[in-house]
Each structure stands twice: as structure tokens, then as C-alpha cells.
């Protein structure tokens, strides 16, 4: 895969708060925003499909001369700000720098200037005999994107998460060892609210892997670690939230202990439910639902691909064991979704306890075709369309998925392809 | 592909000789797998030093894995270059395998740069590891990865300790192990368990291993010192200095 191809690899996917817009970031530092077409009676077949709305270069590659290291332009995360006027705003971040972008539309332009003609050239004043008021006339829609703030130099380590506070004024950014709180209008300083860097780096055994603000309580946030723990912190308790309010940790299962136990327990993503009552975490083999009121263990655990448990050594060797999968809630918090290998993604219905494996690939998804459930067989009876574990393609990984905030529409990033699936008929999970 | 996890297989007390041999083979295969995992992990840590800053989470997880293996090997008493000879009858293949693993480690710190990297400093961690592993406690390989101590002072004293060890390995009789480490900073090295394993019993193995070390040290110690200097540089890159 050449460098140009690698630049197209999608690295993050995020719906805005209404679901009208869908933003993707890629390894080449670009952001592509899709907009949902309004459903119209005239074109019933293009009901609510997503078309490209805007594309812009968010981050460029940089070189840190002090450390002799490249800073990748890859977009790690995009978060939308709640819309407060006609414009849309989003935060995009690479490893080191967060940027606030404003997206505005222009669909009218003034015509009928007195001193300039239609091409913008100055008129000969002797030809001007009367005055007119310029009038706004419609024009082809132009989407303009401009960087409004650049939040730089806040992080020594690589930023893995950003999260906008429900107060809509502040946001946090988390790297491997620290979490900073920023005000959206102030770029030259940030407040450090979590710092787990040990005095002696020799003692470093745990890093921060993900972080998110509570959807309703502006003082609460959670961060996950590489040892599989979650810490809920209250910013009212202290300026530096090194002491957690709650620690969520599941005791290790001694029967499953191996040299890889810690690695597979590392949490790669944490998401609050829309209700704010639960948290969803993803580790290498499972997704777990946690109740904020119960720290001792998750209330639900779902196996994503347990058949990989016997392959952990190979997956360690080829580095796949370090893949960071994301997870997502649906709008009503009743279904959770996460990606896997071979371009498979999984959905779990929390109520019916049913689950399904689907594939994001061109062959299996023609427009308006129904996705066929897939199955991985692990020996024993094998059905016709089953895939065996050994023929899974580990280079095809679905790390980034997003669910529309209200409807059954999902966005799946499969390497450099974006798939958007819509559920027209509210069908059961099989 | 390895068996499910790398759980320790229970080796029972079998009076039957064949059973004992089979037990030895099982333990041996587990030890080999474990050693192989350790080697793989160390290579992974070295390959971290690339153009882009290494993924800290991945490095930490690999280093923790290395530490776990070391702790287990320390408890086993196998934390050194020569495997213990438990029942007096050591299958030939086991000895050969151990020797190959040792040789590979020595070779790495000799003339073979890690793949994809031409710098001598990348051999630092492994070369530090090899002569030192016989006597060192778990902390070392992890610390050599991304940080040898935040403040300059810590790093200096750590290197000084390593230098001391290399020097003493050259000159002193291996039977004076305790003297060797008497002046080493105790926070860095927890040698108790390792030394106990090495000093106890009339085992020809450990001494042989150490004697094997002595003639080799002039080379490694000097290259280790220069490696450590370059390692310094790499560490600076990884740390905010």
C-alpha cells in the first residue's frame, strides 16, 4: 500500500448531535463531512442518504526538531460541538494539537453593486446615473470551513481522546499520562486535571487509554486505563483529579490467566450511555456495560470474538493484540455495537440478549440490499457460509464505528472505505 | 501457534522415570515457549525506536509482559542464561535450545543490528540484558525501554551501577557474588531471590554460566558503555528533556 493509499485510511467517525452531519478523519489529516439529504417525495429512493458536504485538510505532518521525531497528521478524534447558531463547529485532533473548525454555508451573494460591475471591475463613474441597493441573490451552495482556534503545546504524550463538556464551554483532551481541561475560547492555557506520570518513569506500568465527560453532569468524567480499570472523577472534589471518586474494576478470572491477560484487559474505548446511567467499555475480546452505581464488576459482558482467545500468542506476535477497537450505543441505549476482524462488526441487543455479526464489504452490500448475518465457526459443525477462524483476514479490521443519535443508521469505517447502513424497517436482530 | 495461553502446566511428582522425563519435557517446552515470548517481547521493544514517537501504551504493555515473565522465571530459579538441571538427567535438546537462545542474545549485542535500524544504540537494551540478566532483577529491561530514570541524576547512578557490575564481572571470582553487588543501589536491584537461586545448592550450572560470562565481558562492557551513551540519546527522545 503506497503512502497515498495509507493517507485514505479512516481513523475516526462521528455523527453530530442531530445526526444530520457525519464527519470522518483520516490518516492523511483530512476531514470529510457528509450531510444527510432531506427525504423528499420526489426522489423516494434517495431517502435520507449521506452525500459529501465538505472536505478540508485539518492537520499537516509536522517535525519536532527537538526530539527528531515526526508528528503524524492522522486525525485521532473528531467531536462536534452542540450547534448554537447557523454554523457548525467541530474539534479535530492529531497526536499533539487540537483545532476548532467552524463550518458555514453561503448560498446567497449580493448583486447590483454601484461601483463595481458583475465581474468585480471598477465601473467608469461617468456611466453611473442612478443608485441602487445591492440585492441578495441565491447562488450554488458553498460550504466554507475555517480554523477558529488552535490548541497547541498542551500535550507531551499522544492525545487519544477529546470530549466536549455538557456546559458547552469547556472540553478535555487526554493523552497517555495526562488529561487537560480547556476553555473553547482560550488557546494559550489549559488546566491539568489528571496526571498519572510517575516521578520515576521506570515505575510506569499503566497509561490512560480513553476519556469522556458525562453527558449531563458537567463535573463528572471517566477515564480508562491499560490495566482494564475505569476511574470516575469529580472535578468539584479537587483541582487535580488524581484521586478518583469511583474505581470500576473487574477481578481477574484466575482460570483464564496467561501472560496476555493484562494486554487483553486494556480498555480501548469508553462511552457513556445517552442516559448517563451506564458506561460501555471495549477490551480486546469483550464489550462490557457498567452501572455507575456498581464498581465491583460490569453488569453485562458480551463476547466479541472469544475464538481468538487461543490465538493470543500469534496476535501478540503480529501486533494485532494491540488493536484499539471502539464501541457505540444506539440512541435508546438498547443495542451496542463494536467492530472486529475480517471487516466484521457485531451488535448486541441488551434486552433480547441476541447478537449478530455483519460484514462491511462491497461484495456483500449492494445498495438497498439486506445485510446477511455472518458466522465464524470454531470447529464442530460448519454451515455453508461460515468462515473458519484461520481464514479470517486480520488486516481488515473495523476499529471505528458510529451510531446515529436517534435513528437506526450506522457508519462503519473499513480501512479506507466508509459504509453507511440504514435500517428502513425496524427489524429484529436475528 | 502456542497452546491456549501460556499457563503453567502442573508437573506432578512422578516416581516413574518416563513420567519424570515427560514432566521435564513438558516443563521444558513451557520454558522454551516462555523464553521465546520473552525474546519476542524484547525485540518488539527495540523496534519501538522509529521515526515517529513510539506508542507508549503498547510499550508499557509489552514491558509489563516482560516483567511478568521475569518474575515467574525468578521464582522458578530459571532467570539466568543456563536452565536449571532438576533431576540430573537433562535431555540434550533442552540444553541445545537454551544454548541457542543464549547465543542469539549474545549475537544481538555483538554485530547484529536490529532489523530496520542501523544504530548501535538499539542493541543497548538487549546487550544490557544479556550479561546482566544472570544477576539482575525484573526492573531492568522495562526501564531500559523508554526511561532510565526521569532526572539526570537517576540515570547517571543507574549507569554507574551497571558499569560497576561489568567491571566487577571482569575481575572478580564469580563465587564472590555477594560482594559484587554490595554497593549497588538497592532500589534498582532486588537480587535476593535471584541470588538465592544461584548460590544455593551444589549446582554446576550457574558457575559455568558465570564463567562463560567472564571472558566475554571485555567486549560487551565496552560496547555496553557506548550503547548506554546512545541509549541515553534515545531515552531523551522518548522523555521530555
XYZ file of C-alpha atoms in Angstrom:
671
model
C 0.000 0.000 0.000
C 1.629 3.240 -1.076
C 1.723 6.361 1.030
C -1.172 7.925 -0.841
C -3.345 4.911 -0.146
C -2.404 4.899 3.504
C -3.477 8.526 3.763
C -7.040 7.463 2.989
C -7.319 5.136 5.933
C -10.208 6.408 8.028
C -9.136 6.973 11.606
C -12.306 8.341 13.199
C -16.056 8.616 12.546
C -18.534 10.830 14.383
C -22.166 11.894 13.911
C -23.168 15.345 15.073
C -25.880 15.787 17.707
C -28.781 15.683 15.279
C -27.308 13.059 13.002
C -27.631 15.364 10.047
C -23.879 15.512 9.629
C -21.288 12.756 9.731
C -17.596 13.599 9.989
C -14.697 11.295 9.186
C -10.998 11.899 9.751
C -8.213 10.031 8.018
C -4.559 9.213 8.321
C -3.661 11.968 5.871
C -5.044 14.637 8.190
C -8.182 15.283 6.160
C -11.720 15.660 7.406
C -14.661 14.741 5.198
C -18.146 15.769 6.289
C -21.233 14.072 4.922
C -24.700 15.562 5.081
C -27.934 13.678 5.065
C -30.185 14.594 2.212
C -33.657 15.505 3.366
C -36.203 12.889 2.452
C -38.316 14.090 -0.419
C -41.358 12.732 -2.135
C -39.825 13.468 -5.497
C -36.937 11.066 -5.044
C -38.165 8.303 -2.756
C -35.110 6.170 -3.415
C -32.665 8.657 -2.018
C -34.388 8.880 1.305
C -32.019 10.375 3.723
C -28.770 9.303 2.124
C -25.483 10.886 3.019
C -23.552 12.904 0.454
C -20.262 14.689 0.732
C -20.790 18.117 2.215
C -17.286 19.398 2.748
C -13.676 18.242 2.662
C -10.763 20.051 4.233
C -7.224 19.498 5.393
C -7.307 19.677 9.158
C -3.771 18.757 10.163
C -0.460 18.641 8.345
C 2.532 16.470 9.177
C 4.973 18.228 11.445
C 8.509 17.612 12.541
C 9.562 18.023 16.120
C 13.120 19.253 15.701
C 13.884 18.988 19.382
C 13.154 15.298 19.525
C 13.946 14.459 15.902
C 10.572 12.840 15.515
C 7.704 13.201 13.115
C 4.314 14.237 14.393
C 1.692 12.370 12.433
C -1.126 14.294 10.831
C -3.528 11.429 11.422
C -6.814 12.590 12.911
C -7.296 10.640 16.114
C -10.665 12.026 17.137
C -13.386 14.400 15.992
C -16.015 15.753 18.331
C -18.890 18.016 17.309
C -19.871 20.977 19.387
C -23.594 21.397 20.044
C -24.949 23.741 17.432
C -25.575 27.217 18.768
C -26.240 29.182 15.585
C -26.376 28.645 11.851
C -22.777 27.473 11.791
C -21.496 24.048 12.770
C -18.354 23.588 14.809
C -16.165 20.615 15.482
C -12.944 19.789 17.262
C -10.392 17.634 15.466
C -7.155 16.397 16.948
C -3.980 14.605 15.954
C -1.373 13.345 18.438
C -0.440 16.799 19.690
C -2.727 19.614 18.534
C -6.472 20.180 18.771
C -8.226 22.502 16.348
C -11.647 24.095 16.416
C -13.225 24.382 12.979
C -16.226 26.459 12.013
C -18.333 25.297 9.097
C -20.613 27.849 7.486
C -22.808 27.862 4.435
C -23.070 30.515 1.884
C -25.962 30.223 -0.517
C -26.615 33.842 -1.402
C -24.457 36.580 -2.784
C -25.001 40.273 -3.185
C -25.572 41.583 -6.686
C -26.023 45.065 -8.032
C -23.081 46.997 -6.656
C -22.877 50.636 -7.599
C -19.143 50.966 -8.022
C -18.246 47.529 -9.318
C -19.638 45.571 -12.198
C -20.594 41.920 -12.081
C -17.032 40.752 -12.571
C -15.764 42.957 -9.805
C -14.070 45.551 -12.000
C -14.463 49.165 -11.097
C -17.095 50.911 -13.153
C -16.443 54.026 -15.097
C -18.094 56.557 -12.845
C -19.393 58.593 -15.717
C -21.705 55.716 -16.644
C -23.307 55.619 -13.247
C -26.525 57.570 -13.436
C -28.543 56.217 -10.567
C -28.014 54.484 -7.256
C -29.278 51.040 -6.474
C -29.327 48.897 -3.378
C -27.459 45.607 -3.787
C -29.763 42.622 -3.573
C -29.005 39.138 -2.215
C -29.499 36.589 -4.910
C -29.320 32.820 -4.499
C -26.163 31.034 -5.591
C -24.870 27.481 -5.551
C -24.266 26.348 -2.038
C -20.742 26.967 -0.834
C -19.519 25.416 2.346
C -16.746 27.322 3.999
C -14.538 25.899 6.690
C -12.186 27.960 8.772
C -9.943 27.188 11.729
C -11.092 29.287 14.651
C -8.833 28.053 17.425
C -5.661 26.064 17.622
C -4.955 24.446 20.977
C -1.289 23.567 20.789
C 1.511 22.615 23.151
C -0.757 21.128 25.739
C 0.461 17.569 25.490
C 3.794 15.837 25.779
C 2.347 12.422 25.011
C -0.059 11.307 22.294
C -3.628 12.545 22.529
C -6.084 9.644 22.462
C -9.389 11.337 23.353
C -11.233 14.622 23.350
C -14.624 15.229 24.899
C -16.836 18.304 24.948
C -18.405 19.136 28.288
C -22.166 19.436 28.631
C -21.578 23.051 29.660
C -20.602 23.688 26.016
C -17.818 25.964 27.185
C -15.069 23.576 28.093
C -13.637 20.365 26.766
C -10.992 17.889 27.829
C -8.134 16.261 25.971
C -6.397 13.137 27.220
C -3.002 11.724 26.355
C -1.249 8.608 27.684
C -0.454 10.149 31.043
C -2.379 13.382 31.464
C -5.782 14.937 30.967
C -6.196 18.662 30.337
C -9.240 20.878 30.590
C -9.573 23.680 28.053
C -11.927 26.557 27.573
C -13.123 26.647 23.988
C -12.282 30.331 23.682
C -8.823 30.212 25.275
C -5.940 28.621 23.458
C -2.891 29.726 25.398
C -3.544 27.789 28.555
C -5.189 24.646 29.826
C -5.690 23.113 33.246
C -4.209 19.758 34.059
C -6.855 17.691 35.822
C -5.315 14.229 35.791
C -1.633 13.339 35.888
C -0.557 9.733 36.288
C 3.034 10.224 35.257
C 5.206 8.650 37.967
C 8.097 10.644 39.395
C 10.362 7.944 38.085
C 9.412 6.769 34.615
C 10.896 3.401 35.492
C 7.806 2.902 37.608
C 5.404 3.422 34.720
C 3.132 0.436 34.351
C -0.221 1.945 33.403
C -1.403 4.544 30.881
C -4.638 6.358 30.114
C -6.375 4.854 27.108
C -9.645 6.810 26.744
C -11.620 9.523 28.448
C -15.073 11.098 28.278
C -17.229 13.678 30.023
C -20.544 12.622 31.492
C -23.352 13.627 29.091
C -25.326 15.537 31.723
C -23.198 16.178 34.795
C -20.607 18.724 33.774
C -18.392 17.916 36.754
C -18.040 14.197 36.083
C -15.765 12.413 33.686
C -14.365 8.930 33.288
C -11.009 7.667 32.075
C -9.935 4.133 31.295
C -6.528 2.530 31.675
C -4.322 -0.091 30.091
C -4.895 -2.289 33.133
C -8.614 -2.509 32.483
C -9.832 -0.113 35.141
C -12.193 2.843 34.897
C -11.952 5.893 37.085
C -14.866 8.226 37.544
C -13.696 11.641 38.660
C -15.484 14.646 40.089
C -13.974 17.999 39.224
C -15.689 19.613 42.178
C -13.735 17.467 44.607
C -10.291 18.837 43.802
C -8.396 20.787 41.198
C -6.255 17.801 40.374
C -8.444 14.752 39.971
C -5.775 12.165 40.630
C -7.930 10.641 43.297
C -10.901 9.041 41.667
C -14.372 9.213 43.077
C -15.111 5.713 41.907
C -12.899 2.920 40.625
C -14.516 0.340 38.367
C -12.540 -2.834 38.078
C -13.459 -6.439 37.496
C -11.452 -9.017 39.423
C -9.364 -11.226 37.191
C -10.601 -14.689 36.329
C -7.837 -16.971 37.629
C -8.788 -19.794 35.273
C -8.085 -17.611 32.256
C -4.817 -16.209 33.475
C -1.967 -16.040 30.972
C 0.880 -13.737 30.084
C -1.570 -11.901 27.857
C -4.229 -11.313 30.488
C -3.226 -7.758 31.139
C -2.929 -6.818 27.494
C -6.378 -8.104 26.622
C -7.882 -6.373 29.633
C -6.640 -2.981 28.444
C -9.679 -0.817 27.710
C -9.538 0.630 24.198
C -12.705 2.746 24.377
C -15.201 4.009 26.948
C -18.574 5.602 26.193
C -21.283 6.867 28.482
C -24.802 5.789 27.599
C -27.121 8.526 26.372
C -28.971 8.232 29.654
C -25.787 8.817 31.585
C -26.528 5.877 33.808
C -24.163 3.356 32.204
C -20.737 3.115 30.658
C -19.694 0.898 27.788
C -16.120 -0.354 27.564
C -14.270 -2.345 24.921
C -11.272 -4.512 25.627
C -9.647 -6.922 23.222
C -12.169 -9.737 23.430
C -15.285 -8.273 25.032
C -17.592 -5.300 25.438
C -18.869 -4.595 28.924
C -21.691 -2.499 30.313
C -21.053 -0.902 33.681
C -23.601 0.637 36.016
C -22.266 3.847 37.537
C -23.642 2.669 40.842
C -21.707 -0.567 40.881
C -17.940 -0.538 40.919
C -17.246 -4.180 41.626
C -17.960 -5.610 38.183
C -19.761 -4.878 34.919
C -23.458 -5.671 34.800
C -23.186 -7.169 31.331
C -20.355 -8.768 29.375
C -20.568 -9.669 25.703
C -18.028 -11.817 23.853
C -16.980 -10.180 20.629
C -14.655 -12.873 19.284
C -13.803 -15.316 22.018
C -12.445 -17.740 19.410
C -9.329 -15.557 19.390
C -8.504 -16.473 22.974
C -6.459 -19.474 21.886
C -4.613 -17.402 19.281
C -3.359 -14.675 21.578
C 0.303 -15.535 21.101
C 0.084 -15.183 17.323
C -1.903 -11.998 17.716
C 0.793 -10.716 20.037
C 3.447 -11.591 17.511
C 1.749 -9.735 14.666
C 0.760 -6.852 16.952
C -2.959 -7.318 16.371
C -3.421 -7.743 20.109
C -2.739 -4.009 20.415
C -5.542 -3.008 18.033
C -7.870 -0.475 19.599
C -11.484 -1.148 18.789
C -14.163 1.412 19.533
C -17.689 0.778 20.720
C -21.024 2.567 20.375
C -24.502 2.792 21.869
C -27.640 3.199 19.812
C -29.898 6.148 20.528
C -32.032 4.328 23.082
C -29.094 2.535 24.773
C -30.687 -0.807 23.989
C -28.162 -2.021 21.418
C -24.380 -1.836 21.462
C -22.025 -2.185 18.543
C -18.355 -2.806 18.029
C -16.000 -3.837 15.242
C -13.885 -6.941 14.758
C -11.642 -8.529 12.112
C -12.368 -9.609 8.567
C -14.475 -6.460 8.197
C -16.971 -7.932 10.621
C -18.824 -5.873 13.143
C -21.020 -7.059 15.963
C -24.234 -5.830 17.536
C -25.643 -6.919 20.871
C -29.240 -6.324 21.905
C -29.217 -5.792 25.637
C -32.874 -6.640 26.044
C -33.278 -9.766 23.954
C -29.672 -10.863 24.525
C -29.410 -11.663 20.851
C -26.358 -10.747 18.862
C -25.443 -10.578 15.206
C -22.273 -10.491 13.144
C -22.370 -8.463 9.949
C -19.802 -7.740 7.279
C -18.901 -4.440 5.703
C -17.692 -5.223 2.240
C -18.594 -4.263 -1.272
C -19.424 -7.790 -2.285
C -21.951 -8.291 0.434
C -23.568 -4.885 0.382
C -25.159 -3.645 -2.760
C -27.324 -0.576 -2.310
C -30.557 -1.350 -0.527
C -29.627 -4.999 -0.106
C -30.188 -6.557 3.264
C -27.029 -7.462 5.155
C -26.653 -11.132 5.696
C -25.587 -12.269 9.132
C -22.195 -13.960 9.230
C -20.812 -16.662 11.435
C -17.362 -17.706 12.453
C -17.057 -21.404 13.037
C -14.614 -22.771 15.520
C -14.612 -26.403 14.573
C -17.543 -28.706 15.001
C -20.474 -28.333 12.664
C -19.810 -25.938 9.879
C -22.559 -24.282 7.901
C -22.181 -23.354 4.301
C -21.300 -19.684 4.582
C -19.328 -19.925 7.773
C -15.838 -18.545 7.933
C -13.254 -20.536 9.816
C -11.127 -18.760 12.357
C -7.954 -19.467 10.445
C -9.190 -17.786 7.300
C -10.074 -14.516 8.992
C -8.294 -11.566 7.493
C -6.645 -9.708 10.362
C -5.646 -6.805 8.155
C -9.303 -5.958 7.641
C -10.192 -4.517 10.988
C -13.158 -2.361 11.863
C -11.851 -0.117 14.590
C -14.176 2.862 14.163
C -17.947 2.766 14.181
C -20.645 5.317 14.958
C -24.367 5.190 15.560
C -26.819 7.938 14.624
C -28.036 9.629 17.826
C -31.698 8.908 17.138
C -32.230 6.569 14.218
C -31.016 3.164 13.198
C -28.260 4.425 10.956
C -24.704 3.295 11.471
C -21.406 4.372 9.975
C -18.670 1.775 9.661
C -15.089 2.574 8.697
C -13.422 -0.362 6.980
C -9.840 0.715 6.343
C -10.290 3.365 3.662
C -13.948 2.769 2.920
C -16.913 4.230 4.736
C -20.119 2.216 4.894
C -23.391 3.709 5.999
C -26.144 1.258 6.792
C -29.712 2.252 7.428
C -32.446 0.211 8.949
C -35.537 1.084 6.990
C -37.819 -1.420 8.587
C -37.339 -1.754 12.299
C -36.492 -5.395 12.063
C -35.444 -7.691 14.877
C -31.886 -8.775 15.345
C -31.879 -12.382 14.224
C 0.836 -21.130 17.332
C 1.066 -21.777 21.014
C -1.287 -23.647 23.183
C -4.067 -21.845 24.958
C -2.486 -19.071 26.944
C 0.831 -19.972 28.407
C -0.476 -21.353 31.623
C 1.933 -23.159 33.756
C 1.430 -26.870 33.427
C 1.387 -28.702 36.686
C 4.265 -31.120 36.899
C 3.398 -33.719 39.469
C 5.795 -35.792 41.499
C 6.018 -38.871 39.365
C 8.199 -41.684 40.537
C 8.149 -43.301 37.166
C 11.281 -42.308 35.246
C 9.418 -41.985 31.996
C 6.873 -39.874 33.732
C 9.643 -37.710 35.115
C 11.130 -37.320 31.684
C 7.772 -36.464 30.211
C 7.332 -33.949 33.002
C 10.721 -32.489 32.218
C 9.809 -32.228 28.561
C 6.529 -30.511 29.388
C 8.253 -28.063 31.681
C 10.981 -27.631 29.122
C 8.532 -26.867 26.338
C 6.768 -24.358 28.564
C 10.121 -22.811 29.437
C 11.066 -22.635 25.797
C 7.792 -21.023 24.888
C 8.150 -18.597 27.724
C 11.691 -17.772 26.748
C 10.592 -17.321 23.173
C 7.867 -14.943 24.308
C 10.436 -13.030 26.312
C 12.750 -12.738 23.315
C 9.895 -11.672 21.075
C 8.882 -9.013 23.570
C 12.391 -7.616 23.821
C 12.647 -7.386 20.049
C 9.315 -5.582 19.964
C 10.555 -3.064 22.475
C 13.626 -2.337 20.416
C 11.670 -1.890 17.231
C 9.746 0.827 19.025
C 12.511 3.299 18.316
C 11.378 4.541 14.964
C 10.809 7.809 13.150
C 7.539 8.513 14.862
C 7.350 8.553 18.601
C 6.581 5.017 19.779
C 3.157 4.093 21.041
C 3.561 4.395 24.788
C 0.608 2.172 25.636
C 1.986 -0.669 23.537
C 5.456 -0.246 25.044
C 4.089 -0.304 28.567
C 2.038 -3.422 27.906
C 4.983 -5.250 26.355
C 7.277 -4.205 29.190
C 4.749 -5.413 31.743
C 4.662 -8.747 29.937
C 8.446 -8.941 30.098
C 8.326 -8.192 33.782
C 5.751 -10.902 34.394
C 7.922 -13.450 32.631
C 10.958 -12.350 34.580
C 9.119 -12.610 37.859
C 7.986 -16.086 37.050
C 11.429 -17.097 35.882
C 12.911 -15.648 39.022
C 10.561 -17.736 41.120
C 11.464 -20.774 39.048
C 15.113 -20.084 39.529
C 15.480 -20.120 35.787
C 16.256 -16.431 35.496
C 19.733 -16.790 34.024
C 21.312 -17.962 30.838
C 21.556 -21.641 31.760
C 18.433 -23.574 32.626
C 18.380 -25.448 35.941
C 19.073 -29.150 35.920
C 16.404 -30.501 38.136
C 16.625 -34.270 38.018
C 20.176 -34.732 36.932
C 19.147 -36.003 33.555
C 18.861 -33.148 31.145
C 17.651 -34.052 27.691
C 20.146 -32.938 25.107
C 17.690 -30.981 23.066
C 16.839 -28.796 26.025
C 20.447 -27.857 26.567
C 20.850 -27.120 22.909
C 17.802 -24.900 22.832
C 18.971 -22.937 25.825
C 22.349 -22.513 24.269
C 20.813 -21.266 21.058
C 18.739 -18.738 22.938
C 21.800 -17.547 24.805
C 23.781 -17.334 21.648
C 21.074 -15.338 19.967
C 21.067 -12.826 22.787
C 24.843 -12.503 22.743
C 24.901 -12.192 18.996
C 22.382 -9.405 19.103
C 24.586 -7.278 21.265
C 27.556 -8.130 19.101
C 27.453 -7.382 15.418
C 23.812 -7.700 14.523
C 21.732 -4.550 14.477
C 18.019 -4.971 14.980
C 16.218 -5.238 11.645
C 15.386 -1.935 10.083
C 17.602 0.021 12.444
C 21.220 0.691 11.804
C 22.066 2.351 15.071
C 24.223 0.712 17.621
C 22.117 2.073 20.426
C 19.250 -0.232 19.631
C 21.296 -3.115 20.849
C 21.590 -1.393 24.149
C 18.619 -2.901 25.898
C 19.444 -6.416 24.853
C 23.149 -6.166 25.484
C 22.363 -4.681 28.852
C 20.080 -7.565 29.400
C 22.352 -10.403 28.469
C 25.334 -10.197 30.774
C 23.197 -8.643 33.409
C 20.237 -10.977 33.290
C 22.006 -13.652 35.217
C 22.164 -11.367 38.136
C 19.590 -8.732 37.595
C 16.094 -8.402 38.915
C 12.937 -7.735 36.890
C 13.080 -3.988 36.677
C 15.867 -3.590 34.245
C 14.562 -4.391 30.764
C 11.472 -2.346 31.333
C 13.450 0.636 32.472
C 15.778 0.360 29.544
C 12.905 0.711 27.130
C 11.685 4.246 27.439
C 13.210 5.707 30.508
C 16.269 5.047 32.564
C 15.134 7.467 35.240
C 13.483 10.828 34.748
C 16.004 13.200 36.257
C 19.541 13.099 35.017
C 20.828 12.056 38.409
C 18.878 8.848 38.483
C 20.053 7.862 35.074
C 23.605 8.633 35.949
C 23.593 6.495 39.020
C 21.875 3.671 37.181
C 24.551 3.653 34.517
C 27.175 3.859 37.143
C 25.776 0.782 38.791
C 25.791 -1.084 35.507
C 29.377 -0.037 34.915
C 30.320 -1.278 38.329
C 28.789 -4.621 37.605
C 30.520 -5.016 34.287
C 33.837 -4.113 35.810
C 33.451 -6.493 38.662
C 32.346 -9.277 36.368
C 35.624 -8.919 34.537
C 37.874 -9.057 37.516
C 36.194 -10.895 40.310
C 35.705 -14.519 41.075
C 32.122 -15.480 40.428
C 31.937 -17.080 43.817
C 32.090 -13.621 45.374
C 28.673 -12.714 44.037
C 27.506 -11.068 47.190
C 30.461 -8.710 47.254
C 29.820 -7.812 43.676
C 26.516 -6.211 44.422
C 27.051 -4.899 47.890
C 27.489 -1.338 46.747
C 24.808 -1.273 44.094
C 21.825 0.924 44.741
C 19.291 -1.319 46.335
C 16.179 0.358 44.879
C 17.223 -0.639 41.419
C 18.003 -4.234 42.024
C 16.199 -6.758 44.052
C 18.660 -9.555 43.864
C 17.618 -11.610 46.814
C 15.540 -14.159 45.042
C 17.885 -14.401 42.126
C 20.973 -14.752 44.242
C 19.318 -17.349 46.395
C 18.538 -19.342 43.335
C 22.074 -19.021 42.115
C 24.013 -19.507 45.294
C 22.042 -22.336 46.814
C 22.893 -25.954 46.214
C 25.768 -27.637 44.526
C 24.739 -26.725 41.065
C 27.422 -26.692 38.442
C 25.163 -24.746 36.118
C 25.273 -21.214 37.491
C 29.002 -21.050 37.932
C 29.563 -22.397 34.493
C 27.294 -19.765 33.169
C 29.118 -17.037 35.008
C 32.486 -18.291 33.949
C 31.175 -18.241 30.483
C 30.386 -14.587 31.056
C 33.783 -13.535 32.330
C 35.862 -13.878 29.179
C 33.143 -12.268 27.135
C 32.831 -9.148 29.230
C 35.662 -7.017 27.803
C 33.703 -6.832 24.573
C 30.225 -6.353 25.929
C 31.155 -3.997 28.694
C 32.796 -1.536 26.359
C 30.081 -1.840 23.766
C 27.555 -1.672 26.549
C 29.011 1.570 27.746
C 28.887 3.123 24.321
C 25.467 1.607 23.820
C 24.346 3.189 27.031
C 25.533 6.561 25.806
C 23.453 6.216 22.681
C 20.621 4.757 24.689
C 20.730 7.975 26.637
C 20.024 9.815 23.454
C 17.142 7.560 22.555
C 15.735 7.878 26.022
C 15.905 11.627 25.765
C 13.783 11.417 22.712
C 11.204 9.360 24.497
C 11.133 11.531 27.550
C 10.524 15.230 27.926
C 14.034 16.549 28.276
